[in-house]
Amino acid sequence: MRGDAFDPECPTRLILDRIGDKWSVLVVLSLTDGPRRFTELRRLIGGVTPKVLTQTLRTMERDGLVTRHVFAEVPPRVEYALTPLGLSLHKPIQAITEWAEENVEAVVAARAAHDD
């Protein structure tokens, strides 16, 4: 079954909300090269509170984009990794990120011109 993003009842919109969230985008980019621990993710992403990062990771886990692996150690060690589904988001997210980085000056200038 294929979704229809223009249908207000279609769950596709929930998925678009998830992958359009800045924290989810940054989690995907941070986990592309392999599993990472929570503190490492938080350091890499920057500006995210522990609560928001925890909520983002839990939602992404629920959506099948991220796995959480708890190691039986003292103290416990937890790593997060992208699932194959989550990894499939890397290419489109990377393309959008590159566009944003290449066009940030033009967007900032357009905002300033509009606000004047």
PDB file of C-alpha atoms in Angstrom:
ATOM      1  CA  MET A   1       0.000   0.000   0.000  1.00  0.00           C
ATOM      2  CA  ARG A   2       1.319   3.427  -0.936  1.00  0.00           C
ATOM      3  CA  GLY A   3       0.441   6.442   1.182  1.00  0.00           C
ATOM      4  CA  ASP A   4      -0.974   9.779   0.044  1.00  0.00           C
ATOM      5  CA  ALA A   5       0.581  12.759   1.825  1.00  0.00           C
ATOM      6  CA  PHE A   6      -2.275  15.008   0.669  1.00  0.00           C
ATOM      7  CA  ASP A   7      -4.886  12.835   2.387  1.00  0.00           C
ATOM      8  CA  PRO A   8      -5.389  14.281   5.891  1.00  0.00           C
ATOM      9  CA  GLU A   9      -6.195  10.803   7.251  1.00  0.00           C
ATOM     10  CA  CYS A  10      -3.074   9.151   5.831  1.00  0.00           C
ATOM     11  CA  PRO A  11      -0.312   8.180   8.303  1.00  0.00           C
ATOM     12  CA  THR A  12       2.208   9.468   5.761  1.00  0.00           C
ATOM     13  CA  ARG A  13       1.828  12.836   7.451  1.00  0.00           C
ATOM     14  CA  LEU A  14       3.042  11.365  10.740  1.00  0.00           C
ATOM     15  CA  ILE A  15       6.138  10.083   8.978  1.00  0.00           C
ATOM     16  CA  LEU A  16       6.736  13.469   7.337  1.00  0.00           C
ATOM     17  CA  ASP A  17       6.485  15.088  10.770  1.00  0.00           C
ATOM     18  CA  ARG A  18       9.091  12.668  12.111  1.00  0.00           C
ATOM     19  CA  ILE A  19      11.614  13.094   9.297  1.00  0.00           C
ATOM     20  CA  GLY A  20      10.950  16.832   9.115  1.00  0.00           C
ATOM     21  CA  ASP A  21      11.863  17.304  12.768  1.00  0.00           C
ATOM     22  CA  LYS A  22      15.302  18.915  13.127  1.00  0.00           C
ATOM     23  CA  TRP A  23      16.332  16.585  15.936  1.00  0.00           C
ATOM     24  CA  SER A  24      15.413  13.462  13.946  1.00  0.00           C
ATOM     25  CA  VAL A  25      17.375  14.775  10.971  1.00  0.00           C
ATOM     26  CA  LEU A  26      20.422  15.360  13.152  1.00  0.00           C
ATOM     27  CA  VAL A  27      20.092  11.926  14.789  1.00  0.00           C
ATOM     28  CA  VAL A  28      20.057  10.255  11.350  1.00  0.00           C
ATOM     29  CA  LEU A  29      23.125  12.239  10.274  1.00  0.00           C
ATOM     30  CA  SER A  30      24.906  11.431  13.558  1.00  0.00           C
ATOM     31  CA  LEU A  31      24.219   7.684  13.375  1.00  0.00           C
ATOM     32  CA  THR A  32      25.050   7.206   9.695  1.00  0.00           C
ATOM     33  CA  ASP A  33      28.614   6.105  10.429  1.00  0.00           C
ATOM     34  CA  GLY A  34      27.588   3.624  13.097  1.00  0.00           C
ATOM     35  CA  PRO A  35      26.220   3.215  16.610  1.00  0.00           C
ATOM     36  CA  ARG A  36      26.726   5.899  19.218  1.00  0.00           C
ATOM     37  CA  ARG A  37      26.079   6.320  22.912  1.00  0.00           C
ATOM     38  CA  PHE A  38      23.571   8.863  24.204  1.00  0.00           C
ATOM     39  CA  THR A  39      26.185  11.298  25.507  1.00  0.00           C
ATOM     40  CA  GLU A  40      28.095  11.146  22.236  1.00  0.00           C
ATOM     41  CA  LEU A  41      24.906  11.872  20.286  1.00  0.00           C
ATOM     42  CA  ARG A  42      24.109  14.796  22.559  1.00  0.00           C
ATOM     43  CA  ARG A  43      27.599  16.220  22.146  1.00  0.00           C
ATOM     44  CA  LEU A  44      27.538  15.822  18.350  1.00  0.00           C
ATOM     45  CA  ILE A  45      24.088  17.327  17.911  1.00  0.00           C
ATOM     46  CA  GLY A  46      24.582  20.252  20.267  1.00  0.00           C
ATOM     47  CA  GLY A  47      21.767  22.354  21.679  1.00  0.00           C
ATOM     48  CA  VAL A  48      19.419  19.450  22.359  1.00  0.00           C
ATOM     49  CA  THR A  49      18.284  18.811  25.909  1.00  0.00           C
ATOM     50  CA  PRO A  50      18.553  15.285  27.306  1.00  0.00           C
ATOM     51  CA  LYS A  51      14.754  15.134  27.595  1.00  0.00           C
ATOM     52  CA  VAL A  52      14.167  16.092  23.955  1.00  0.00           C
ATOM     53  CA  LEU A  53      16.875  13.741  22.695  1.00  0.00           C
ATOM     54  CA  THR A  54      15.389  10.883  24.745  1.00  0.00           C
ATOM     55  CA  GLN A  55      11.916  11.594  23.344  1.00  0.00           C
ATOM     56  CA  THR A  56      13.285  11.797  19.795  1.00  0.00           C
ATOM     57  CA  LEU A  57      15.178   8.513  20.116  1.00  0.00           C
ATOM     58  CA  ARG A  58      12.166   6.743  21.633  1.00  0.00           C
ATOM     59  CA  THR A  59       9.887   7.933  18.852  1.00  0.00           C
ATOM     60  CA  MET A  60      12.416   6.967  16.199  1.00  0.00           C
ATOM     61  CA  GLU A  61      12.757   3.547  17.830  1.00  0.00           C
ATOM     62  CA  ARG A  62       8.969   3.151  17.807  1.00  0.00           C
ATOM     63  CA  ASP A  63       8.914   4.122  14.119  1.00  0.00           C
ATOM     64  CA  GLY A  64      11.512   1.474  13.302  1.00  0.00           C
ATOM     65  CA  LEU A  65      14.263   3.950  12.407  1.00  0.00           C
ATOM     66  CA  VAL A  66      16.587   3.409  15.384  1.00  0.00           C
ATOM     67  CA  THR A  67      17.535   0.480  17.575  1.00  0.00           C
ATOM     68  CA  ARG A  68      18.543   0.721  21.214  1.00  0.00           C
ATOM     69  CA  HIS A  69      20.993  -1.865  22.491  1.00  0.00           C
ATOM     70  CA  VAL A  70      21.634  -2.179  26.230  1.00  0.00           C
ATOM     71  CA  PHE A  71      24.867  -3.949  27.165  1.00  0.00           C
ATOM     72  CA  ALA A  72      24.869  -5.988  30.381  1.00  0.00           C
ATOM     73  CA  GLU A  73      27.694  -4.080  32.023  1.00  0.00           C
ATOM     74  CA  VAL A  74      28.161  -2.083  35.195  1.00  0.00           C
ATOM     75  CA  PRO A  75      27.419   0.707  34.681  1.00  0.00           C
ATOM     76  CA  PRO A  76      25.021  -0.177  31.854  1.00  0.00           C
ATOM     77  CA  ARG A  77      26.079   0.937  28.400  1.00  0.00           C
ATOM     78  CA  VAL A  78      23.432   1.862  25.813  1.00  0.00           C
ATOM     79  CA  GLU A  79      24.057   2.374  22.116  1.00  0.00           C
ATOM     80  CA  TYR A  80      21.743   3.655  19.420  1.00  0.00           C
ATOM     81  CA  ALA A  81      22.008   2.671  15.777  1.00  0.00           C
ATOM     82  CA  LEU A  82      20.051   3.195  12.597  1.00  0.00           C
ATOM     83  CA  THR A  83      17.985   0.302  11.302  1.00  0.00           C
ATOM     84  CA  PRO A  84      18.094  -0.417   7.563  1.00  0.00           C
ATOM     85  CA  LEU A  85      14.924   1.698   7.286  1.00  0.00           C
ATOM     86  CA  GLY A  86      16.595   4.546   9.173  1.00  0.00           C
ATOM     87  CA  LEU A  87      19.733   4.233   7.071  1.00  0.00           C
ATOM     88  CA  SER A  88      17.615   4.559   3.932  1.00  0.00           C
ATOM     89  CA  LEU A  89      16.844   8.127   5.073  1.00  0.00           C
ATOM     90  CA  HIS A  90      20.473   9.172   4.974  1.00  0.00           C
ATOM     91  CA  LYS A  91      20.655  10.005   1.277  1.00  0.00           C
ATOM     92  CA  PRO A  92      17.558  12.260   1.135  1.00  0.00           C
ATOM     93  CA  ILE A  93      18.400  13.910   4.465  1.00  0.00           C
ATOM     94  CA  GLN A  94      21.993  14.480   3.368  1.00  0.00           C
ATOM     95  CA  ALA A  95      20.765  16.106   0.143  1.00  0.00           C
ATOM     96  CA  ILE A  96      18.458  18.463   2.057  1.00  0.00           C
ATOM     97  CA  THR A  97      21.223  19.255   4.563  1.00  0.00           C
ATOM     98  CA  GLU A  98      23.657  20.095   1.768  1.00  0.00           C
ATOM     99  CA  TRP A  99      21.026  22.329   0.134  1.00  0.00           C
ATOM    100  CA  ALA A 100      20.465  24.116   3.462  1.00  0.00           C
ATOM    101  CA  GLU A 101      24.188  24.629   4.040  1.00  0.00           C
ATOM    102  CA  GLU A 102      24.725  25.902   0.486  1.00  0.00           C
ATOM    103  CA  ASN A 103      21.733  28.282   0.591  1.00  0.00           C
ATOM    104  CA  VAL A 104      21.740  29.518   4.180  1.00  0.00           C
ATOM    105  CA  GLU A 105      23.119  32.940   3.219  1.00  0.00           C
ATOM    106  CA  ALA A 106      20.436  33.471   0.556  1.00  0.00           C
ATOM    107  CA  VAL A 107      17.649  32.470   2.957  1.00  0.00           C
ATOM    108  CA  VAL A 108      18.985  34.696   5.734  1.00  0.00           C
ATOM    109  CA  ALA A 109      19.265  37.599   3.272  1.00  0.00           C
ATOM    110  CA  ALA A 110      15.713  36.996   2.006  1.00  0.00           C
ATOM    111  CA  ARG A 111      14.390  37.003   5.574  1.00  0.00           C
ATOM    112  CA  ALA A 112      16.212  40.227   6.368  1.00  0.00           C
ATOM    113  CA  ALA A 113      14.895  41.876   3.179  1.00  0.00           C
ATOM    114  CA  HIS A 114      11.365  40.736   3.948  1.00  0.00           C
ATOM    115  CA  ASP A 115      11.513  41.968   7.554  1.00  0.00           C
ATOM    116  CA  ASP A 116      12.798  45.441   6.565  1.00  0.00           C
TER     117      ASP A 116
END
